[in-house]
């Protein structure tokens, strides 16, 4: 176990609780933060899952900033700042790092991939001695590709071995087939010593076997087995018998509407 842990890039995130003055206000009041002591990161893949608004993005962003990424996303070389929206949480985190440093990395923010694409175009508009930045992203402007295509370009061309990747809902633009392709590409990168921390709602992505899943619930963060996640259970129940679930859901609405007319 210790040898595995020491070879990873980031092994533990600790909230410096003594520094926090109050847990009553954002971001410290969020379910994912309020009771947080520490999160042990899997040497390969760690998932954060949980309801909308439970604090996954806030936590992921703070981890990324703490690791030296630009708050708005991109590689560690990206320094653009279109809108200051990040919380102060990163100032309260300590991240235990391994003895090796990642050779590369990327912080993908769900909302600002567009800005990353623009930043690449801006960088390439400036004089430079090296090859254009876009060469590392498959040579075709990310603005000229669909959302899903540009993400796959990023994963195929820009992500590489010995990388540390922090991804917020990477499935957002992807068909189920492409999500399977992401799993396969992720596996290649893991075999090339890369590490991932991913916030996701995708029951496909979170099925990756060499991973720990942390669920953000109202009681805080807890490690959970894949089949115990709400995402797996709801999706599996639904797909096994969509008609039954729809009947329950829609009949209840009809009953409520009829009750409303009577009152
Ligand atoms: N600057 C802010 N000030 C106060 N509250 C905020 C701020 N930014 C976000 N929040 C709130 O914090 C909560 C957690 O947001 P966050 O984006 O971390 O959730 P999430 O788990 O990533 O949700 P989703 O699954 O929808 O992406 C939300 O209720 C949001 O409204
Ligand atoms: Mg989010």
mmCIF file of C-alpha atoms and ligand atoms in Angstrom:
data_model
loop_
_atom_site.group_PDB
_atom_site.id
_atom_site.type_symbol
_atom_site.label_atom_id
_atom_site.label_comp_id
_atom_site.label_asym_id
_atom_site.label_seq_id
_atom_site.Cartn_x
_atom_site.Cartn_y
_atom_site.Cartn_z
ATOM 1 C CA UNK A 1 0.000 0.000 0.000
ATOM 2 C CA UNK A 2 2.610 2.665 0.920
ATOM 3 C CA UNK A 3 4.493 2.150 -2.368
ATOM 4 C CA UNK A 4 1.275 2.689 -4.345
ATOM 5 C CA UNK A 5 0.390 5.804 -2.382
ATOM 6 C CA UNK A 6 3.854 7.357 -2.730
ATOM 7 C CA UNK A 7 3.843 7.013 -6.524
ATOM 8 C CA UNK A 8 0.710 9.105 -6.977
ATOM 9 C CA UNK A 9 0.753 12.841 -7.523
ATOM 10 C CA UNK A 10 -1.833 13.862 -4.935
ATOM 11 C CA UNK A 11 -2.770 11.503 -2.146
ATOM 12 C CA UNK A 12 -4.814 13.379 0.433
ATOM 13 C CA UNK A 13 -6.827 16.583 0.645
ATOM 14 C CA UNK A 14 -7.185 17.961 4.166
ATOM 15 C CA UNK A 15 -9.469 20.789 5.207
ATOM 16 C CA UNK A 16 -7.680 23.031 7.707
ATOM 17 C CA UNK A 17 -10.745 23.249 9.932
ATOM 18 C CA UNK A 18 -8.988 25.296 12.629
ATOM 19 C CA UNK A 19 -8.498 28.101 10.118
ATOM 20 C CA UNK A 20 -12.210 28.293 9.286
ATOM 21 C CA UNK A 21 -13.938 30.996 11.302
ATOM 22 C CA UNK A 22 -17.487 29.929 10.573
ATOM 23 C CA UNK A 23 -19.187 26.996 8.867
ATOM 24 C CA UNK A 24 -22.358 29.027 8.452
ATOM 25 C CA UNK A 25 -21.479 30.747 5.178
ATOM 26 C CA UNK A 26 -20.565 29.626 1.629
ATOM 27 C CA UNK A 27 -18.450 27.627 0.849
ATOM 28 C CA UNK A 28 -18.033 26.157 4.343
ATOM 29 C CA UNK A 29 -21.764 25.560 4.834
ATOM 30 C CA UNK A 30 -21.994 23.174 1.849
ATOM 31 C CA UNK A 31 -22.707 19.512 2.682
ATOM 32 C CA UNK A 32 -19.444 18.460 1.019
ATOM 33 C CA UNK A 33 -17.391 20.899 3.103
ATOM 34 C CA UNK A 34 -19.140 21.330 6.461
ATOM 35 C CA UNK A 35 -18.083 17.984 7.934
ATOM 36 C CA UNK A 36 -15.003 17.463 5.782
ATOM 37 C CA UNK A 37 -11.824 16.375 7.507
ATOM 38 C CA UNK A 38 -9.894 14.779 4.680
ATOM 39 C CA UNK A 39 -10.309 12.944 1.401
ATOM 40 C CA UNK A 40 -7.907 10.176 0.489
ATOM 41 C CA UNK A 41 -7.419 10.200 -3.257
ATOM 42 C CA UNK A 42 -7.131 6.951 -5.186
ATOM 43 C CA UNK A 43 -3.758 6.644 -6.951
ATOM 44 C CA UNK A 44 -5.649 6.225 -10.230
ATOM 45 C CA UNK A 45 -9.160 7.678 -10.225
ATOM 46 C CA UNK A 46 -11.295 9.423 -7.598
ATOM 47 C CA UNK A 47 -14.929 10.355 -8.279
ATOM 48 C CA UNK A 48 -17.052 12.962 -6.513
ATOM 49 C CA UNK A 49 -20.750 12.305 -6.991
ATOM 50 C CA UNK A 50 -23.890 13.761 -5.458
ATOM 51 C CA UNK A 51 -26.964 15.882 -5.953
ATOM 52 C CA UNK A 52 -26.922 19.163 -7.844
ATOM 53 C CA UNK A 53 -25.717 21.867 -5.485
ATOM 54 C CA UNK A 54 -24.048 19.481 -3.033
ATOM 55 C CA UNK A 55 -20.702 21.219 -3.558
ATOM 56 C CA UNK A 56 -18.762 18.969 -5.956
ATOM 57 C CA UNK A 57 -17.645 21.763 -8.280
ATOM 58 C CA UNK A 58 -16.750 24.050 -5.380
ATOM 59 C CA UNK A 59 -14.575 21.336 -3.877
ATOM 60 C CA UNK A 60 -13.046 20.249 -7.179
ATOM 61 C CA UNK A 61 -12.200 23.824 -8.125
ATOM 62 C CA UNK A 62 -10.538 24.421 -4.741
ATOM 63 C CA UNK A 63 -8.493 21.227 -5.190
ATOM 64 C CA UNK A 64 -7.460 22.351 -8.685
ATOM 65 C CA UNK A 65 -6.435 25.852 -7.552
ATOM 66 C CA UNK A 66 -4.553 24.354 -4.598
ATOM 67 C CA UNK A 67 -2.637 22.182 -7.056
ATOM 68 C CA UNK A 68 -1.636 25.260 -9.048
ATOM 69 C CA UNK A 69 -4.201 25.263 -11.862
ATOM 70 C CA UNK A 70 -5.866 28.393 -13.168
ATOM 71 C CA UNK A 71 -9.273 28.805 -11.490
ATOM 72 C CA UNK A 72 -10.970 29.036 -14.888
ATOM 73 C CA UNK A 73 -9.519 25.812 -16.217
ATOM 74 C CA UNK A 74 -6.838 24.698 -18.645
ATOM 75 C CA UNK A 75 -3.238 23.639 -18.104
ATOM 76 C CA UNK A 76 -0.971 25.142 -15.471
ATOM 77 C CA UNK A 77 0.285 27.574 -18.175
ATOM 78 C CA UNK A 78 -3.138 29.138 -18.614
ATOM 79 C CA UNK A 79 -3.463 32.387 -16.713
ATOM 80 C CA UNK A 80 -6.566 33.978 -18.178
ATOM 81 C CA UNK A 81 -9.266 35.259 -15.927
ATOM 82 C CA UNK A 82 -12.567 36.262 -17.484
ATOM 83 C CA UNK A 83 -14.681 36.260 -14.342
ATOM 84 C CA UNK A 84 -13.674 35.818 -10.714
ATOM 85 C CA UNK A 85 -16.122 33.209 -9.501
ATOM 86 C CA UNK A 86 -14.095 30.843 -7.399
ATOM 87 C CA UNK A 87 -14.523 30.533 -3.653
ATOM 88 C CA UNK A 88 -11.838 31.002 -0.991
ATOM 89 C CA UNK A 89 -11.923 27.293 -0.135
ATOM 90 C CA UNK A 90 -8.535 26.589 -1.739
ATOM 91 C CA UNK A 91 -6.883 28.742 0.939
ATOM 92 C CA UNK A 92 -8.135 26.257 3.524
ATOM 93 C CA UNK A 93 -6.974 23.037 1.871
ATOM 94 C CA UNK A 94 -3.711 21.205 2.249
ATOM 95 C CA UNK A 95 -2.870 18.625 -0.381
ATOM 96 C CA UNK A 96 -0.375 15.852 0.305
ATOM 97 C CA UNK A 97 1.676 15.294 -2.830
ATOM 98 C CA UNK A 98 3.809 12.329 -3.887
ATOM 99 C CA UNK A 99 7.561 12.585 -4.473
ATOM 100 C CA UNK A 100 7.059 12.669 -8.240
ATOM 101 C CA UNK A 101 5.559 15.696 -9.923
ATOM 102 C CA UNK A 102 3.120 15.347 -12.808
ATOM 103 C CA UNK A 103 4.610 16.081 -16.242
ATOM 104 C CA UNK A 104 1.361 17.565 -17.465
ATOM 105 C CA UNK A 105 -2.200 18.183 -16.362
ATOM 106 C CA UNK A 106 -5.517 19.811 -17.093
ATOM 107 C CA UNK A 107 -8.369 21.296 -15.110
ATOM 108 C CA UNK A 108 -11.612 20.997 -17.036
ATOM 109 C CA UNK A 109 -14.388 23.208 -15.738
ATOM 110 C CA UNK A 110 -17.764 22.308 -17.101
ATOM 111 C CA UNK A 111 -18.763 25.944 -17.664
ATOM 112 C CA UNK A 112 -15.567 27.373 -19.080
ATOM 113 C CA UNK A 113 -14.350 25.025 -21.780
ATOM 114 C CA UNK A 114 -15.387 27.739 -24.249
ATOM 115 C CA UNK A 115 -12.954 30.144 -22.572
ATOM 116 C CA UNK A 116 -10.159 27.572 -22.770
ATOM 117 C CA UNK A 117 -10.752 27.293 -26.527
ATOM 118 C CA UNK A 118 -10.635 31.098 -26.839
ATOM 119 C CA UNK A 119 -7.434 31.266 -24.784
ATOM 120 C CA UNK A 120 -5.734 28.792 -27.142
ATOM 121 C CA UNK A 121 -6.674 31.024 -30.089
ATOM 122 C CA UNK A 122 -5.376 34.103 -28.230
ATOM 123 C CA UNK A 123 -2.074 32.393 -27.382
ATOM 124 C CA UNK A 124 -1.626 31.400 -31.038
ATOM 125 C CA UNK A 125 -2.327 34.963 -32.185
ATOM 126 C CA UNK A 126 0.798 36.094 -30.301
ATOM 127 C CA UNK A 127 4.318 35.702 -31.741
ATOM 128 C CA UNK A 128 6.036 32.581 -30.380
ATOM 129 C CA UNK A 129 9.118 30.443 -31.056
ATOM 130 C CA UNK A 130 7.359 27.130 -30.488
ATOM 131 C CA UNK A 131 4.718 25.367 -32.569
ATOM 132 C CA UNK A 132 1.182 26.785 -32.309
ATOM 133 C CA UNK A 133 -0.570 25.716 -29.103
ATOM 134 C CA UNK A 134 -3.454 24.247 -31.143
ATOM 135 C CA UNK A 135 -1.038 21.585 -32.489
ATOM 136 C CA UNK A 136 -1.282 19.960 -29.070
ATOM 137 C CA UNK A 137 -5.075 19.868 -29.321
ATOM 138 C CA UNK A 138 -5.397 18.098 -32.665
ATOM 139 C CA UNK A 139 -4.704 21.193 -34.859
ATOM 140 C CA UNK A 140 -8.330 22.141 -35.450
ATOM 141 C CA UNK A 141 -9.737 25.119 -33.531
ATOM 142 C CA UNK A 142 -11.824 23.840 -30.658
ATOM 143 C CA UNK A 143 -14.408 26.483 -31.585
ATOM 144 C CA UNK A 144 -14.895 24.787 -34.953
ATOM 145 C CA UNK A 145 -15.695 21.432 -33.384
ATOM 146 C CA UNK A 146 -18.827 20.365 -31.561
ATOM 147 C CA UNK A 147 -18.685 20.402 -27.767
ATOM 148 C CA UNK A 148 -18.267 16.612 -27.641
ATOM 149 C CA UNK A 149 -15.741 16.530 -30.494
ATOM 150 C CA UNK A 150 -13.587 19.218 -28.905
ATOM 151 C CA UNK A 151 -13.554 17.384 -25.593
ATOM 152 C CA UNK A 152 -12.507 14.159 -27.321
ATOM 153 C CA UNK A 153 -9.726 16.115 -29.114
ATOM 154 C CA UNK A 154 -8.525 17.381 -25.772
ATOM 155 C CA UNK A 155 -8.488 13.887 -24.310
ATOM 156 C CA UNK A 156 -6.822 12.291 -27.315
ATOM 157 C CA UNK A 157 -4.273 14.930 -28.258
ATOM 158 C CA UNK A 158 -3.577 17.046 -25.209
ATOM 159 C CA UNK A 159 -3.832 14.568 -22.334
ATOM 160 C CA UNK A 160 -0.742 12.378 -21.965
ATOM 161 C CA UNK A 161 1.274 10.112 -19.668
ATOM 162 C CA UNK A 162 2.216 11.126 -16.101
ATOM 163 C CA UNK A 163 -0.583 13.685 -15.979
ATOM 164 C CA UNK A 164 -2.823 14.952 -13.226
ATOM 165 C CA UNK A 165 -6.333 15.623 -14.514
ATOM 166 C CA UNK A 166 -9.112 17.371 -12.622
ATOM 167 C CA UNK A 167 -12.377 17.106 -14.553
ATOM 168 C CA UNK A 168 -15.809 18.543 -13.782
ATOM 169 C CA UNK A 169 -18.604 16.626 -15.514
ATOM 170 C CA UNK A 170 -16.538 15.560 -18.524
ATOM 171 C CA UNK A 171 -19.584 13.631 -19.753
ATOM 172 C CA UNK A 172 -21.580 16.824 -20.271
ATOM 173 C CA UNK A 173 -21.352 16.827 -24.067
ATOM 174 C CA UNK A 174 -20.853 13.149 -24.723
ATOM 175 C CA UNK A 175 -23.050 10.420 -26.158
ATOM 176 C CA UNK A 176 -23.046 7.118 -24.227
ATOM 177 C CA UNK A 177 -20.762 5.668 -26.895
ATOM 178 C CA UNK A 178 -18.265 8.502 -26.412
ATOM 179 C CA UNK A 179 -18.454 8.080 -22.644
ATOM 180 C CA UNK A 180 -17.297 4.496 -23.177
ATOM 181 C CA UNK A 181 -14.487 5.877 -25.349
ATOM 182 C CA UNK A 182 -13.535 8.199 -22.470
ATOM 183 C CA UNK A 183 -13.331 5.201 -20.121
ATOM 184 C CA UNK A 184 -11.016 3.449 -22.501
ATOM 185 C CA UNK A 185 -8.790 6.509 -23.037
ATOM 186 C CA UNK A 186 -8.736 7.126 -19.294
ATOM 187 C CA UNK A 187 -7.588 3.566 -18.763
ATOM 188 C CA UNK A 188 -4.695 4.047 -21.211
ATOM 189 C CA UNK A 189 -3.660 7.217 -19.381
ATOM 190 C CA UNK A 190 -3.908 5.486 -15.998
ATOM 191 C CA UNK A 191 -1.648 2.720 -17.309
ATOM 192 C CA UNK A 192 0.733 5.517 -18.269
ATOM 193 C CA UNK A 193 0.778 6.666 -14.623
ATOM 194 C CA UNK A 194 -1.796 9.452 -14.845
ATOM 195 C CA UNK A 195 -4.146 10.329 -12.008
ATOM 196 C CA UNK A 196 -7.707 11.656 -12.241
ATOM 197 C CA UNK A 197 -10.099 13.425 -9.890
ATOM 198 C CA UNK A 198 -13.542 13.699 -11.496
ATOM 199 C CA UNK A 199 -16.909 15.139 -10.495
ATOM 200 C CA UNK A 200 -19.569 13.319 -12.448
ATOM 201 C CA UNK A 201 -23.219 12.347 -12.796
ATOM 202 C CA UNK A 202 -22.430 9.644 -15.346
ATOM 203 C CA UNK A 203 -23.143 6.067 -14.235
ATOM 204 C CA UNK A 204 -20.926 4.975 -17.137
ATOM 205 C CA UNK A 205 -17.826 6.918 -16.087
ATOM 206 C CA UNK A 206 -18.126 6.114 -12.391
ATOM 207 C CA UNK A 207 -18.064 2.399 -13.225
ATOM 208 C CA UNK A 208 -14.294 2.592 -13.753
ATOM 209 C CA UNK A 209 -13.050 -0.263 -11.555
ATOM 210 C CA UNK A 210 -9.797 1.168 -10.145
ATOM 211 C CA UNK A 211 -11.471 4.067 -8.423
ATOM 212 C CA UNK A 212 -12.908 5.370 -5.203
ATOM 213 C CA UNK A 213 -16.286 7.067 -5.286
ATOM 214 C CA UNK A 214 -17.164 9.727 -2.706
ATOM 215 C CA UNK A 215 -20.810 10.675 -2.417
ATOM 216 C CA UNK A 216 -21.659 14.198 -1.230
ATOM 217 C CA UNK A 217 -24.763 13.780 0.908
ATOM 218 C CA UNK A 218 -26.405 16.124 3.390
ATOM 219 C CA UNK A 219 -24.307 14.391 6.071
ATOM 220 C CA UNK A 220 -21.058 15.061 4.232
ATOM 221 C CA UNK A 221 -18.674 13.044 2.089
ATOM 222 C CA UNK A 222 -18.592 9.267 2.335
ATOM 223 C CA UNK A 223 -17.002 6.549 0.257
ATOM 224 C CA UNK A 224 -19.559 4.416 -1.470
ATOM 225 C CA UNK A 225 -19.638 1.349 -3.714
ATOM 226 C CA UNK A 226 -20.553 1.827 -7.371
ATOM 227 C CA UNK A 227 -23.840 -0.062 -7.148
ATOM 228 C CA UNK A 228 -24.848 1.908 -4.039
ATOM 229 C CA UNK A 229 -24.723 5.241 -5.854
ATOM 230 C CA UNK A 230 -28.045 6.884 -6.566
ATOM 231 C CA UNK A 231 -26.921 7.356 -10.168
ATOM 232 C CA UNK A 232 -26.513 3.634 -10.705
ATOM 233 C CA UNK A 233 -29.730 2.728 -8.891
ATOM 234 C CA UNK A 234 -31.997 5.302 -10.507
ATOM 235 C CA UNK A 235 -30.620 4.658 -13.993
ATOM 236 C CA UNK A 236 -30.743 0.908 -13.603
ATOM 237 C CA UNK A 237 -34.328 0.930 -12.196
ATOM 238 C CA UNK A 238 -35.431 3.252 -14.949
ATOM 239 C CA UNK A 239 -33.900 1.300 -17.820
ATOM 240 C CA UNK A 240 -35.089 -2.054 -16.544
ATOM 241 C CA UNK A 241 -38.674 -0.884 -16.714
ATOM 242 C CA UNK A 242 -39.169 2.666 -18.021
ATOM 243 C CA UNK A 243 -42.935 2.237 -18.368
ATOM 244 C CA UNK A 244 -43.412 1.334 -14.720
ATOM 245 C CA UNK A 245 -41.382 4.279 -13.471
ATOM 246 C CA UNK A 246 -43.086 6.671 -15.887
ATOM 247 C CA UNK A 247 -46.485 5.444 -14.770
ATOM 248 C CA UNK A 248 -45.602 6.105 -11.128
ATOM 249 C CA UNK A 249 -44.153 9.497 -11.913
ATOM 250 C CA UNK A 250 -46.785 10.750 -14.341
ATOM 251 C CA UNK A 251 -49.858 9.251 -12.691
ATOM 252 C CA UNK A 252 -48.894 11.024 -9.495
ATOM 253 C CA UNK A 253 -48.770 14.306 -11.433
ATOM 254 C CA UNK A 254 -52.216 13.648 -12.918
ATOM 255 C CA UNK A 255 -53.623 12.903 -9.425
ATOM 256 C CA UNK A 256 -52.119 16.132 -8.099
ATOM 257 C CA UNK A 257 -53.552 18.161 -10.974
ATOM 258 C CA UNK A 258 -57.032 16.681 -10.479
ATOM 259 C CA UNK A 259 -56.790 17.367 -6.740
ATOM 260 C CA UNK A 260 -55.961 20.986 -7.577
ATOM 261 C CA UNK A 261 -59.135 21.424 -9.694
ATOM 262 C CA UNK A 262 -61.319 20.137 -6.877
ATOM 263 C CA UNK A 263 -59.833 22.676 -4.407
HETATM 264 N N1 LIG B 1 -20.310 32.425 -5.022
HETATM 265 C C1 LIG B 1 -21.252 31.733 -4.380
HETATM 266 N N2 LIG B 1 -21.868 32.253 -3.284
HETATM 267 C C2 LIG B 1 -22.800 31.574 -2.612
HETATM 268 N N3 LIG B 1 -23.239 30.336 -2.963
HETATM 269 C C3 LIG B 1 -22.684 29.784 -4.043
HETATM 270 C C4 LIG B 1 -21.661 30.437 -4.802
HETATM 271 N N4 LIG B 1 -21.300 29.623 -5.817
HETATM 272 C C5 LIG B 1 -22.055 28.504 -5.689
HETATM 273 N N5 LIG B 1 -22.883 28.595 -4.639
HETATM 274 C C6 LIG B 1 -23.825 27.580 -4.161
HETATM 275 O O1 LIG B 1 -23.099 26.478 -3.666
HETATM 276 C C7 LIG B 1 -23.806 25.278 -3.909
HETATM 277 C C8 LIG B 1 -22.874 24.234 -4.474
HETATM 278 O O2 LIG B 1 -22.536 24.556 -5.814
HETATM 279 P P1 LIG B 1 -21.641 23.601 -6.687
HETATM 280 O O3 LIG B 1 -21.529 24.239 -8.015
HETATM 281 O O4 LIG B 1 -20.383 23.294 -5.962
HETATM 282 O O5 LIG B 1 -22.548 22.277 -6.736
HETATM 283 P P2 LIG B 1 -22.353 20.932 -7.564
HETATM 284 O O6 LIG B 1 -22.388 19.816 -6.574
HETATM 285 O O7 LIG B 1 -21.184 21.034 -8.443
HETATM 286 O O8 LIG B 1 -23.706 20.878 -8.403
HETATM 287 P P3 LIG B 1 -23.976 20.363 -9.917
HETATM 288 O O9 LIG B 1 -24.130 18.880 -9.820
HETATM 289 O O10 LIG B 1 -25.263 21.014 -10.272
HETATM 290 O O11 LIG B 1 -22.842 20.787 -10.788
HETATM 291 C C9 LIG B 1 -24.987 25.643 -4.806
HETATM 292 O O12 LIG B 1 -26.166 25.630 -4.038
HETATM 293 C C10 LIG B 1 -24.665 27.046 -5.281
HETATM 294 O O13 LIG B 1 -25.823 27.795 -5.441
HETATM 295 MG MG1 LIG B 2 -20.972 21.129 -10.490
#
